[in-house]
Amino acid sequence: DLAFPGFPTFPVVHRWHIRHFGSILPKQFANQGGDPYLFELYSRYNTAIFDVSCRLENLIGGDGDARYQKHQINWRGQILSLNLGFLQKYLDDRKPYGVCIDVVVPSYRVKNDEYLRRILLLRATIPIYVRFWVVVDNPSTHHIESVKALAADINETRLGLDCNYFVNVIYYSENRGASYARNSGFNYTTADWVLFLDDDVIPDKNILDAYAGAIKRYPEAKVFVGMTELPEACNLWTEMLRACNVGYFYGIAKRMIHPSWGVTANLMVRGSRYNSTIQFKSIYPKTGGGEDIDFVYQFKKWYPTLGRLVTVGVPEAKVQHPWWNKGDTCYKQIMGWAWGDSLCITEWPEKTFLTCPNWIEYMLFLLPPLSIYTGQYLAGLQAGFGILLSEHFRKSLNYFSDSKKYSTGGFLRTVLVSFGAGSVLSAQEMTRALALFYRRSISCFCRRVDWFDGEEPRIKLDIQLSSILNFGLNAGITWAAYRGTLGSRN
């Protein structure tokens, strides 16, 4: 239908369908949704196609106003699943072999049409069904029109060549954040699988093949974690980020067969019709932080019997992710993640563990009461200053060996990189403590999120033992400061 390209209209249906189902459509349908329902039903067996050589233009109805009142029903969930079950039964329990993947891309950045074009032109080498959903989360009229024009151009020029692919654009009048945008696309889709990609990544041309292959190899999995590669360090700031390994989970797919979670820059999950209550939560920051951990943990809770098999790493499914803020200093971005992932402590307390107070918790919640109780305010300041120096000296030593790998200068630059790497971690620790204090989540202090969800108990034990040693050192610095003050008075 030239008036509604890419939408499956005016179907030609084989008599086999009538013979087995008894009617064209289930009785729940009134006058809307029948055409896409039929297409979705048979696409699971690779037996639904567009014949783009047969063309017409519907001048009455279609996507616009009709001469009758439209009655929409929600056929994407139970109705579709029930009839897919009937279809499998009629086919002697032959399992569906068609692959249906929808790609959801939240788009806030302006003037990034080239990035979007690369994503929207992704194709597989095997027959699969793909719908792209670009969710424009920017109220700029210019940006909306630009994305719509890009989608129209791709649909018009490519539909005759690969009619199993189509681009849809969703937009609204305000910026509602990444979680809302992803939910919008997630809930619009009818596919069995939904691939989330950020609008600033450069995907490998074979990424759809990689995910389709993973579906065949791991039919029980519900979350596939792709490989998100960060660029090589290009300046002092990016050397610091490399040294402190803040992007560890971007590359988790090559490190673990069953990752505990993955970043939503490149993440594929089971479609929403299989698990309708799983959504990105609005409590997390608009710009992201913690919502990806929470989202994957929801899948694990929905499918408890699968355990660690819920998630699978797909290192062949690669995207190139740029440095944040074009590689310039961006503590705000790093601290935003920490503000968000601190919410995981309250949302998922069963996935946390206790440690001794870290340096910022010690300075904020132990030193002030001690200074007030003893009246030794100068000693408290000295202790705080000593703890601050000690903490960052130890972090600099810890990151020094990694800093040598990434530093492009001599000894002094390496020292600067190692100190800066420690400051990135300290900025996150400070942000988490302040976020918990701001939300009055006092019971969450000294609790840490288990990023590996129980898969790496040695790392958890190492963190706990290190916290005991650091707490002892901080207590010793405090004792020395107060004893020195008292000694000078005497």
Tab-separated table of C-alpha atoms in Angstrom:
chain	number	residue	atom	x	y	z
A	1	ASP	CA	0.000	0.000	0.000
A	2	LEU	CA	1.719	3.173	-1.199
A	3	ALA	CA	-0.256	5.138	1.394
A	4	PHE	CA	1.151	2.996	4.215
A	5	PRO	CA	4.475	1.473	3.021
A	6	GLY	CA	5.994	-1.257	5.137
A	7	PHE	CA	2.713	-2.070	6.858
A	8	PRO	CA	1.324	-5.519	5.911
A	9	THR	CA	-2.008	-4.742	4.245
A	10	PHE	CA	-4.334	-6.537	1.795
A	11	PRO	CA	-3.100	-10.055	2.580
A	12	VAL	CA	-3.352	-13.018	0.248
A	13	VAL	CA	-3.986	-15.993	2.536
A	14	HIS	CA	-3.659	-19.669	1.607
A	15	ARG	CA	-6.691	-21.925	2.021
A	16	TRP	CA	-4.637	-24.009	4.487
A	17	HIS	CA	-5.170	-21.229	7.021
A	18	ILE	CA	-8.987	-21.361	6.674
A	19	ARG	CA	-9.012	-25.142	6.806
A	20	HIS	CA	-7.134	-25.294	10.107
A	21	PHE	CA	-8.254	-22.130	11.911
A	22	GLY	CA	-11.828	-22.114	10.606
A	23	SER	CA	-11.809	-18.383	9.845
A	24	ILE	CA	-9.484	-15.653	8.668
A	25	LEU	CA	-9.200	-14.034	12.092
A	26	PRO	CA	-9.981	-14.917	15.706
A	27	LYS	CA	-13.387	-13.719	16.894
A	28	GLN	CA	-11.838	-10.993	19.105
A	29	PHE	CA	-11.009	-8.843	16.047
A	30	ALA	CA	-13.459	-6.156	14.923
A	31	ASN	CA	-12.005	-4.059	12.098
A	32	GLN	CA	-8.391	-3.286	13.067
A	33	GLY	CA	-5.169	-5.252	13.507
A	34	GLY	CA	-6.010	-8.277	11.373
A	35	ASP	CA	-3.418	-7.714	8.644
A	36	PRO	CA	-0.378	-7.297	10.917
A	37	TYR	CA	-1.622	-10.175	13.087
A	38	LEU	CA	-1.568	-12.559	10.121
A	39	PHE	CA	1.857	-11.344	9.076
A	40	GLU	CA	3.258	-11.821	12.588
A	41	LEU	CA	1.661	-15.270	12.876
A	42	TYR	CA	3.335	-16.704	9.784
A	43	SER	CA	6.601	-14.781	10.006
A	44	ARG	CA	7.599	-17.190	12.794
A	45	TYR	CA	7.864	-19.870	10.094
A	46	ASN	CA	9.378	-17.652	7.389
A	47	THR	CA	6.128	-17.912	5.409
A	48	ALA	CA	5.019	-14.261	5.410
A	49	ILE	CA	6.417	-11.989	2.713
A	50	PHE	CA	5.794	-8.599	1.130
A	51	ASP	CA	5.194	-8.705	-2.596
A	52	VAL	CA	6.290	-5.186	-3.404
A	53	SER	CA	5.690	-5.715	-7.134
A	54	CYS	CA	1.928	-5.663	-6.424
A	55	ARG	CA	1.075	-2.069	-5.549
A	56	LEU	CA	-1.987	0.004	-4.823
A	57	GLU	CA	-2.806	3.152	-2.893
A	58	ASN	CA	-5.580	3.110	-0.330
A	59	LEU	CA	-7.197	6.562	-0.522
A	60	ILE	CA	-9.815	5.837	2.170
A	61	GLY	CA	-8.675	4.466	5.514
A	62	GLY	CA	-5.198	3.071	5.940
A	63	ASP	CA	-3.122	4.889	8.519
A	64	GLY	CA	-5.396	7.951	8.506
A	65	ASP	CA	-9.080	8.564	9.115
A	66	ALA	CA	-11.537	5.964	7.827
A	67	ARG	CA	-15.189	6.005	6.831
A	68	TYR	CA	-15.962	3.863	9.882
A	69	GLN	CA	-15.099	3.927	13.570
A	70	LYS	CA	-11.907	2.005	14.258
A	71	HIS	CA	-11.873	-0.578	17.048
A	72	GLN	CA	-8.372	-1.494	18.182
A	73	ILE	CA	-7.633	-4.571	20.286
A	74	ASN	CA	-4.449	-5.747	21.987
A	75	TRP	CA	-3.656	-8.811	19.888
A	76	ARG	CA	0.129	-8.710	20.433
A	77	GLY	CA	0.105	-10.654	23.676
A	78	GLN	CA	-2.176	-13.526	24.585
A	79	ILE	CA	-4.083	-13.685	21.273
A	80	LEU	CA	-0.913	-13.974	19.194
A	81	SER	CA	0.752	-16.411	21.616
A	82	LEU	CA	-2.352	-18.622	21.785
A	83	ASN	CA	-2.690	-18.864	18.017
A	84	LEU	CA	1.028	-19.441	17.562
A	85	GLY	CA	0.484	-22.448	19.830
A	86	PHE	CA	-2.389	-23.637	17.618
A	87	LEU	CA	-0.230	-23.144	14.525
A	88	GLN	CA	2.600	-25.198	16.012
A	89	LYS	CA	0.118	-27.950	16.876
A	90	TYR	CA	-1.256	-27.977	13.313
A	91	LEU	CA	2.320	-28.299	12.053
A	92	ASP	CA	2.927	-31.446	14.131
A	93	ASP	CA	4.708	-29.488	16.867
A	94	ARG	CA	7.349	-28.200	14.481
A	95	LYS	CA	9.053	-25.395	16.395
A	96	PRO	CA	9.119	-21.897	14.864
A	97	TYR	CA	12.308	-21.266	12.935
A	98	GLY	CA	11.655	-17.723	11.697
A	99	VAL	CA	13.653	-15.038	13.513
A	100	CYS	CA	11.850	-11.783	14.358
A	101	ILE	CA	14.043	-9.032	15.809
A	102	ASP	CA	12.969	-5.445	16.396
A	103	VAL	CA	15.659	-2.805	16.913
A	104	VAL	CA	14.838	0.043	19.325
A	105	VAL	CA	16.969	3.185	19.122
A	106	PRO	CA	16.274	6.095	21.529
A	107	SER	CA	17.386	9.280	19.766
A	108	TYR	CA	18.126	12.495	21.621
A	109	ARG	CA	21.269	13.703	19.863
A	110	VAL	CA	20.757	16.139	16.992
A	111	LYS	CA	22.707	16.102	13.736
A	112	ASN	CA	23.579	12.416	14.006
A	113	ASP	CA	21.766	11.158	10.909
A	114	GLU	CA	24.867	9.309	9.724
A	115	TYR	CA	24.970	7.263	12.916
A	116	LEU	CA	21.263	6.484	12.580
A	117	ARG	CA	21.626	5.618	8.894
A	118	ARG	CA	24.296	3.008	9.704
A	119	ILE	CA	21.948	1.398	12.212
A	120	LEU	CA	18.843	1.539	10.002
A	121	LEU	CA	20.678	-0.044	7.067
A	122	LEU	CA	21.735	-3.104	9.075
A	123	ARG	CA	20.870	-6.311	7.225
A	124	ALA	CA	21.324	-10.016	7.930
A	125	THR	CA	22.619	-12.627	5.496
A	126	ILE	CA	19.828	-15.032	6.498
A	127	PRO	CA	16.052	-14.486	6.162
A	128	ILE	CA	14.830	-12.646	9.283
A	129	TYR	CA	12.124	-10.083	10.011
A	130	VAL	CA	13.287	-6.732	11.361
A	131	ARG	CA	11.457	-3.567	12.347
A	132	PHE	CA	13.430	-0.520	13.436
A	133	TRP	CA	11.835	1.759	16.021
A	134	VAL	CA	13.535	5.150	16.329
A	135	VAL	CA	12.132	6.856	19.425
A	136	VAL	CA	12.848	10.594	19.184
A	137	ASP	CA	13.266	11.808	22.761
A	138	ASN	CA	13.953	15.396	21.793
A	139	PRO	CA	11.122	17.940	21.316
A	140	SER	CA	13.107	19.809	18.657
A	141	THR	CA	10.884	20.006	15.571
A	142	HIS	CA	13.934	20.095	13.343
A	143	HIS	CA	15.288	16.871	14.852
A	144	ILE	CA	11.918	15.105	14.545
A	145	GLU	CA	11.533	16.107	10.894
A	146	SER	CA	15.128	15.114	10.158
A	147	VAL	CA	14.626	11.609	11.580
A	148	LYS	CA	11.276	11.203	9.801
A	149	ALA	CA	12.848	12.235	6.491
A	150	LEU	CA	15.695	9.766	7.008
A	151	ALA	CA	13.238	6.931	7.748
A	152	ALA	CA	11.081	7.804	4.723
A	153	ASP	CA	14.122	7.851	2.448
A	154	ILE	CA	15.363	4.454	3.651
A	155	ASN	CA	11.888	2.891	3.426
A	156	GLU	CA	11.315	4.221	-0.074
A	157	THR	CA	14.678	3.223	-1.507
A	158	ARG	CA	15.142	-0.110	0.277
A	159	LEU	CA	11.663	-1.633	0.567
A	160	GLY	CA	11.807	-3.197	-2.882
A	161	LEU	CA	15.211	-4.753	-2.174
A	162	ASP	CA	14.690	-6.127	1.327
A	163	CYS	CA	11.017	-5.924	2.202
A	164	ASN	CA	11.414	-7.710	5.537
A	165	TYR	CA	12.915	-4.504	6.969
A	166	PHE	CA	11.062	-1.322	7.815
A	167	VAL	CA	11.756	1.834	9.815
A	168	ASN	CA	9.187	3.324	12.213
A	169	VAL	CA	9.508	6.658	14.017
A	170	ILE	CA	7.938	7.441	17.397
A	171	TYR	CA	8.087	10.958	18.840
A	172	TYR	CA	6.472	13.091	21.515
A	173	SER	CA	6.569	16.702	22.630
A	174	GLU	CA	9.139	16.570	25.441
A	175	ASN	CA	12.351	14.960	26.633
A	176	ARG	CA	11.305	12.105	28.917
A	177	GLY	CA	14.595	10.312	29.270
A	178	ALA	CA	16.245	7.147	27.994
A	179	SER	CA	14.128	4.760	30.089
A	180	TYR	CA	10.828	6.170	28.806
A	181	ALA	CA	12.081	6.127	25.222
A	182	ARG	CA	13.202	2.504	25.440
A	183	ASN	CA	9.908	1.483	27.033
A	184	SER	CA	8.018	3.175	24.191
A	185	GLY	CA	9.815	1.151	21.555
A	186	PHE	CA	9.785	-2.015	23.675
A	187	ASN	CA	6.008	-1.877	24.087
A	188	TYR	CA	5.297	-1.073	20.427
A	189	THR	CA	7.115	-4.139	19.160
A	190	THR	CA	5.558	-7.511	18.401
A	191	ALA	CA	8.857	-9.283	17.728
A	192	ASP	CA	10.153	-12.213	19.726
A	193	TRP	CA	13.385	-10.317	20.369
A	194	VAL	CA	14.160	-6.636	20.907
A	195	LEU	CA	17.644	-5.245	20.329
A	196	PHE	CA	18.460	-1.973	22.090
A	197	LEU	CA	21.124	0.186	20.455
A	198	ASP	CA	22.252	3.693	21.417
A	199	ASP	CA	22.007	6.321	18.705
A	200	ASP	CA	25.730	7.110	18.811
A	201	VAL	CA	27.161	3.620	18.313
A	202	ILE	CA	28.614	2.186	15.112
A	203	PRO	CA	27.384	-1.422	14.844
A	204	ASP	CA	29.303	-4.173	13.109
A	205	LYS	CA	27.638	-5.003	9.790
A	206	ASN	CA	27.102	-8.624	10.923
A	207	ILE	CA	25.520	-7.820	14.273
A	208	LEU	CA	22.076	-9.180	13.302
A	209	ASP	CA	23.639	-12.447	12.129
A	210	ALA	CA	25.552	-12.692	15.406
A	211	TYR	CA	22.405	-12.291	17.496
A	212	ALA	CA	20.375	-14.620	15.239
A	213	GLY	CA	23.058	-17.265	15.675
A	214	ALA	CA	23.042	-16.795	19.446
A	215	ILE	CA	19.266	-17.366	19.496
A	216	LYS	CA	19.790	-20.719	17.758
A	217	ARG	CA	22.654	-21.742	20.063
A	218	TYR	CA	20.966	-20.696	23.308
A	219	PRO	CA	17.193	-21.146	22.801
A	220	GLU	CA	16.492	-20.888	26.545
A	221	ALA	CA	18.255	-17.554	27.065
A	222	LYS	CA	16.230	-14.369	27.593
A	223	VAL	CA	18.956	-11.689	27.552
A	224	PHE	CA	21.836	-11.483	25.086
A	225	VAL	CA	24.660	-9.125	25.993
A	226	GLY	CA	26.599	-7.737	23.039
A	227	MET	CA	30.176	-6.513	22.872
A	228	THR	CA	30.448	-2.725	23.238
A	229	GLU	CA	33.962	-1.594	22.375
A	230	LEU	CA	35.390	1.702	23.581
A	231	PRO	CA	38.059	3.539	21.535
A	232	GLU	CA	41.740	3.648	22.368
A	233	ALA	CA	42.782	6.357	24.799
A	234	CYS	CA	43.345	9.671	23.000
A	235	ASN	CA	44.181	12.128	25.803
A	236	LEU	CA	44.848	12.356	29.535
A	237	TRP	CA	41.201	11.914	30.522
A	238	THR	CA	40.647	8.801	28.416
A	239	GLU	CA	43.924	7.347	29.688
A	240	MET	CA	42.519	7.785	33.197
A	241	LEU	CA	39.271	6.024	32.201
A	242	ARG	CA	41.210	3.158	30.668
A	243	ALA	CA	43.439	2.817	33.720
A	244	CYS	CA	40.578	2.661	36.230
A	245	ASN	CA	38.595	0.302	33.930
A	246	VAL	CA	35.344	2.179	34.459
A	247	GLY	CA	34.030	0.660	31.228
A	248	TYR	CA	34.590	-2.948	32.345
A	249	PHE	CA	31.013	-4.060	31.738
A	250	TYR	CA	30.984	-2.606	28.240
A	251	GLY	CA	33.176	-5.547	27.254
A	252	ILE	CA	31.734	-8.149	29.630
A	253	ALA	CA	30.513	-10.312	26.709
A	254	LYS	CA	34.067	-11.473	25.973
A	255	ARG	CA	34.847	-12.126	29.637
A	256	MET	CA	31.826	-14.171	30.778
A	257	ILE	CA	29.633	-16.711	28.986
A	258	HIS	CA	26.757	-15.755	31.275
A	259	PRO	CA	27.258	-12.086	32.240
A	260	SER	CA	25.446	-10.788	35.296
A	261	TRP	CA	24.139	-7.831	33.246
A	262	GLY	CA	25.007	-5.719	30.220
A	263	VAL	CA	24.830	-2.112	29.087
A	264	THR	CA	21.818	-1.035	27.014
A	265	ALA	CA	24.039	0.468	24.327
A	266	ASN	CA	24.004	-3.047	22.835
A	267	LEU	CA	21.580	-5.437	24.523
A	268	MET	CA	18.973	-7.857	23.121
A	269	VAL	CA	16.111	-9.222	25.250
A	270	ARG	CA	12.958	-11.294	24.898
A	271	GLY	CA	10.068	-9.271	23.472
A	272	SER	CA	7.650	-7.493	25.773
A	273	ARG	CA	4.723	-9.799	24.943
A	274	TYR	CA	6.517	-12.607	26.801
A	275	ASN	CA	7.145	-10.580	29.957
A	276	SER	CA	4.849	-7.573	29.874
A	277	THR	CA	5.592	-6.259	33.372
A	278	ILE	CA	9.325	-5.920	32.763
A	279	GLN	CA	10.030	-2.265	31.996
A	280	PHE	CA	12.771	0.301	32.435
A	281	LYS	CA	11.946	2.115	35.670
A	282	SER	CA	11.419	5.866	35.686
A	283	ILE	CA	13.240	6.309	39.024
A	284	TYR	CA	16.623	6.163	37.299
A	285	PRO	CA	18.297	9.280	35.826
A	286	LYS	CA	17.117	10.445	32.399
A	287	THR	CA	20.632	10.221	31.015
A	288	GLY	CA	21.120	6.678	32.279
A	289	GLY	CA	22.756	4.945	35.201
A	290	GLY	CA	21.609	1.773	36.953
A	291	GLU	CA	18.563	1.196	34.725
A	292	ASP	CA	20.396	-1.448	32.673
A	293	ILE	CA	21.339	-3.437	35.799
A	294	ASP	CA	17.782	-3.203	37.095
A	295	PHE	CA	16.301	-4.230	33.720
A	296	VAL	CA	18.383	-7.400	33.456
A	297	TYR	CA	17.720	-8.277	37.109
A	298	GLN	CA	13.989	-8.115	36.347
A	299	PHE	CA	14.455	-10.798	33.692
A	300	LYS	CA	16.299	-12.965	36.178
A	301	LYS	CA	13.444	-12.578	38.644
A	302	TRP	CA	10.823	-13.345	35.944
A	303	TYR	CA	12.601	-16.580	34.959
A	304	PRO	CA	13.923	-17.860	38.320
A	305	THR	CA	14.284	-21.499	37.256
A	306	LEU	CA	16.850	-20.622	34.576
A	307	GLY	CA	19.310	-19.088	37.046
A	308	ARG	CA	22.489	-17.849	35.395
A	309	LEU	CA	21.324	-19.205	31.998
A	310	VAL	CA	18.996	-16.199	31.609
A	311	THR	CA	21.873	-14.138	30.207
A	312	VAL	CA	24.354	-15.029	27.475
A	313	GLY	CA	27.302	-13.012	26.192
A	314	VAL	CA	27.594	-12.590	22.427
A	315	PRO	CA	31.115	-11.222	21.781
A	316	GLU	CA	30.561	-11.397	18.000
A	317	ALA	CA	27.722	-8.853	18.251
A	318	LYS	CA	29.934	-5.769	18.262
A	319	VAL	CA	29.346	-2.042	18.327
A	320	GLN	CA	31.856	0.789	18.545
A	321	HIS	CA	30.961	3.247	21.299
A	322	PRO	CA	32.511	6.745	21.296
A	323	TRP	CA	34.085	8.390	24.322
A	324	TRP	CA	31.597	10.366	26.346
A	325	ASN	CA	31.710	14.120	25.846
A	326	LYS	CA	33.930	13.535	22.788
A	327	GLY	CA	36.772	12.415	25.044
A	328	ASP	CA	36.835	15.575	27.155
A	329	THR	CA	36.642	15.496	30.953
A	330	CYS	CA	33.177	14.395	32.088
A	331	TYR	CA	33.035	13.696	35.810
A	332	LYS	CA	29.354	14.629	35.613
A	333	GLN	CA	28.647	11.634	33.375
A	334	ILE	CA	30.564	9.242	35.637
A	335	MET	CA	28.873	10.597	38.760
A	336	GLY	CA	25.477	10.337	37.056
A	337	TRP	CA	25.984	6.605	36.663
A	338	ALA	CA	26.831	6.319	40.362
A	339	TRP	CA	23.736	8.299	41.356
A	340	GLY	CA	21.632	5.871	39.334
A	341	ASP	CA	23.272	2.606	40.333
A	342	SER	CA	22.973	3.575	44.014
A	343	LEU	CA	19.234	3.046	43.501
A	344	CYS	CA	19.961	-0.635	42.868
A	345	ILE	CA	20.887	-0.931	46.552
A	346	THR	CA	17.328	-0.065	47.562
A	347	GLU	CA	15.630	-1.776	44.594
A	348	TRP	CA	17.598	-5.033	44.885
A	349	PRO	CA	18.788	-5.414	48.501
A	350	GLU	CA	19.129	-9.187	48.024
A	351	LYS	CA	21.859	-8.520	45.453
A	352	THR	CA	24.020	-6.445	47.801
A	353	PHE	CA	26.525	-7.264	50.525
A	354	LEU	CA	27.916	-5.534	53.613
A	355	THR	CA	31.369	-4.018	53.989
A	356	CYS	CA	33.076	-1.725	56.459
A	357	PRO	CA	32.556	2.010	55.845
A	358	ASN	CA	34.624	3.341	52.950
A	359	TRP	CA	36.575	6.576	53.212
A	360	ILE	CA	33.689	8.938	52.381
A	361	GLU	CA	31.239	7.170	54.700
A	362	TYR	CA	33.860	7.263	57.448
A	363	MET	CA	34.470	10.995	56.951
A	364	LEU	CA	30.785	11.941	56.668
A	365	PHE	CA	29.192	9.783	59.321
A	366	LEU	CA	31.864	8.788	61.843
A	367	LEU	CA	34.276	11.693	62.134
A	368	PRO	CA	31.687	14.486	62.739
A	369	PRO	CA	29.957	12.728	65.684
A	370	LEU	CA	33.349	11.834	67.143
A	371	SER	CA	34.546	15.446	66.867
A	372	ILE	CA	31.332	16.748	68.469
A	373	TYR	CA	31.495	14.193	71.268
A	374	THR	CA	35.133	14.909	72.116
A	375	GLY	CA	35.096	18.592	71.250
A	376	GLN	CA	38.319	18.052	69.261
A	377	TYR	CA	37.332	19.707	65.967
A	378	LEU	CA	40.887	20.355	64.850
A	379	ALA	CA	41.743	16.692	65.351
A	380	GLY	CA	38.710	15.765	63.279
A	381	LEU	CA	39.885	17.993	60.427
A	382	GLN	CA	43.395	16.551	60.627
A	383	ALA	CA	42.039	13.002	60.614
A	384	GLY	CA	39.827	13.765	57.603
A	385	PHE	CA	42.715	15.282	55.699
A	386	GLY	CA	44.937	12.320	56.544
A	387	ILE	CA	42.289	9.812	55.437
A	388	LEU	CA	41.793	11.716	52.168
A	389	LEU	CA	45.531	11.677	51.412
A	390	SER	CA	45.911	8.044	52.428
A	391	GLU	CA	42.943	6.907	50.326
A	392	HIS	CA	44.105	8.565	47.143
A	393	PHE	CA	47.727	7.562	47.650
A	394	ARG	CA	46.638	3.902	47.888
A	395	LYS	CA	44.393	4.219	44.834
A	396	SER	CA	47.208	5.809	42.852
A	397	LEU	CA	49.502	2.904	43.757
A	398	ASN	CA	46.780	0.423	42.845
A	399	TYR	CA	46.298	1.913	39.364
A	400	PHE	CA	49.949	2.686	38.664
A	401	SER	CA	50.708	-0.517	36.746
A	402	ASP	CA	47.640	-0.093	34.506
A	403	SER	CA	48.475	3.579	34.057
A	404	LYS	CA	51.862	2.613	32.601
A	405	LYS	CA	50.057	0.620	29.893
A	406	TYR	CA	47.845	3.517	28.805
A	407	SER	CA	49.963	6.593	29.552
A	408	THR	CA	51.563	8.172	26.497
A	409	GLY	CA	54.140	10.126	28.492
A	410	GLY	CA	56.876	9.586	31.025
A	411	PHE	CA	56.868	8.918	34.746
A	412	LEU	CA	55.143	12.173	35.770
A	413	ARG	CA	52.286	11.655	33.296
A	414	THR	CA	51.886	8.086	34.512
A	415	VAL	CA	51.620	9.334	38.103
A	416	LEU	CA	49.040	11.892	36.976
A	417	VAL	CA	47.055	9.213	35.135
A	418	SER	CA	47.088	6.885	38.151
A	419	PHE	CA	45.966	9.696	40.473
A	420	GLY	CA	43.224	10.698	38.033
A	421	ALA	CA	42.070	7.079	37.715
A	422	GLY	CA	41.678	6.969	41.488
A	423	SER	CA	39.755	10.238	41.440
A	424	VAL	CA	37.192	8.709	39.029
A	425	LEU	CA	36.480	5.910	41.503
A	426	SER	CA	36.395	8.383	44.403
A	427	ALA	CA	33.898	10.583	42.539
A	428	GLN	CA	31.574	7.596	42.176
A	429	GLU	CA	31.951	6.621	45.843
A	430	MET	CA	31.179	10.181	46.940
A	431	THR	CA	28.137	10.345	44.663
A	432	ARG	CA	26.678	7.069	45.941
A	433	ALA	CA	27.073	8.171	49.560
A	434	LEU	CA	25.482	11.557	48.881
A	435	ALA	CA	22.652	9.937	46.893
A	436	LEU	CA	21.820	7.598	49.767
A	437	PHE	CA	21.972	10.497	52.225
A	438	TYR	CA	19.730	12.607	49.956
A	439	ARG	CA	17.172	9.781	49.768
A	440	ARG	CA	17.524	9.146	53.528
A	441	SER	CA	18.390	5.503	52.861
A	442	ILE	CA	20.435	5.241	56.029
A	443	SER	CA	20.155	1.447	56.168
A	444	CYS	CA	21.905	1.212	52.791
A	445	PHE	CA	25.190	2.703	53.962
A	446	CYS	CA	28.039	0.204	53.916
A	447	ARG	CA	26.130	-1.901	51.389
A	448	ARG	CA	27.582	-2.550	47.934
A	449	VAL	CA	25.891	-3.845	44.802
A	450	ASP	CA	27.246	-7.229	43.769
A	451	TRP	CA	27.956	-6.336	40.144
A	452	PHE	CA	28.578	-10.007	39.354
A	453	ASP	CA	25.347	-11.238	40.980
A	454	GLY	CA	27.066	-14.026	42.906
A	455	GLU	CA	29.111	-15.286	39.946
A	456	GLU	CA	32.442	-14.041	41.329
A	457	PRO	CA	32.515	-14.720	45.096
A	458	ARG	CA	36.280	-14.125	45.260
A	459	ILE	CA	35.868	-10.555	44.044
A	460	LYS	CA	33.181	-9.983	46.673
A	461	LEU	CA	35.437	-11.446	49.396
A	462	ASP	CA	38.356	-9.312	48.202
A	463	ILE	CA	36.212	-6.156	48.469
A	464	GLN	CA	35.103	-7.087	51.981
A	465	LEU	CA	38.616	-7.895	53.197
A	466	SER	CA	39.989	-4.704	51.655
A	467	SER	CA	37.271	-2.698	53.405
A	468	ILE	CA	38.339	-4.149	56.758
A	469	LEU	CA	41.984	-3.237	56.166
A	470	ASN	CA	41.094	0.253	54.936
A	471	PHE	CA	38.783	0.807	57.891
A	472	GLY	CA	41.579	-0.222	60.275
A	473	LEU	CA	43.985	2.182	58.584
A	474	ASN	CA	41.452	5.030	58.757
A	475	ALA	CA	40.831	4.278	62.428
A	476	GLY	CA	44.590	4.373	63.033
A	477	ILE	CA	44.881	7.762	61.296
A	478	THR	CA	42.001	9.043	63.439
A	479	TRP	CA	43.588	7.738	66.645
A	480	ALA	CA	46.908	9.371	65.715
A	481	ALA	CA	45.244	12.713	64.966
A	482	TYR	CA	43.321	12.811	68.237
A	483	ARG	CA	46.265	11.593	70.276
A	484	GLY	CA	48.523	14.222	68.681
A	485	THR	CA	46.077	16.994	69.511
A	486	LEU	CA	45.712	15.848	73.096
A	487	GLY	CA	49.500	15.495	73.424
A	488	SER	CA	50.128	19.036	72.195
A	489	ARG	CA	47.619	20.366	74.737
A	490	ASN	CA	49.305	18.519	77.576
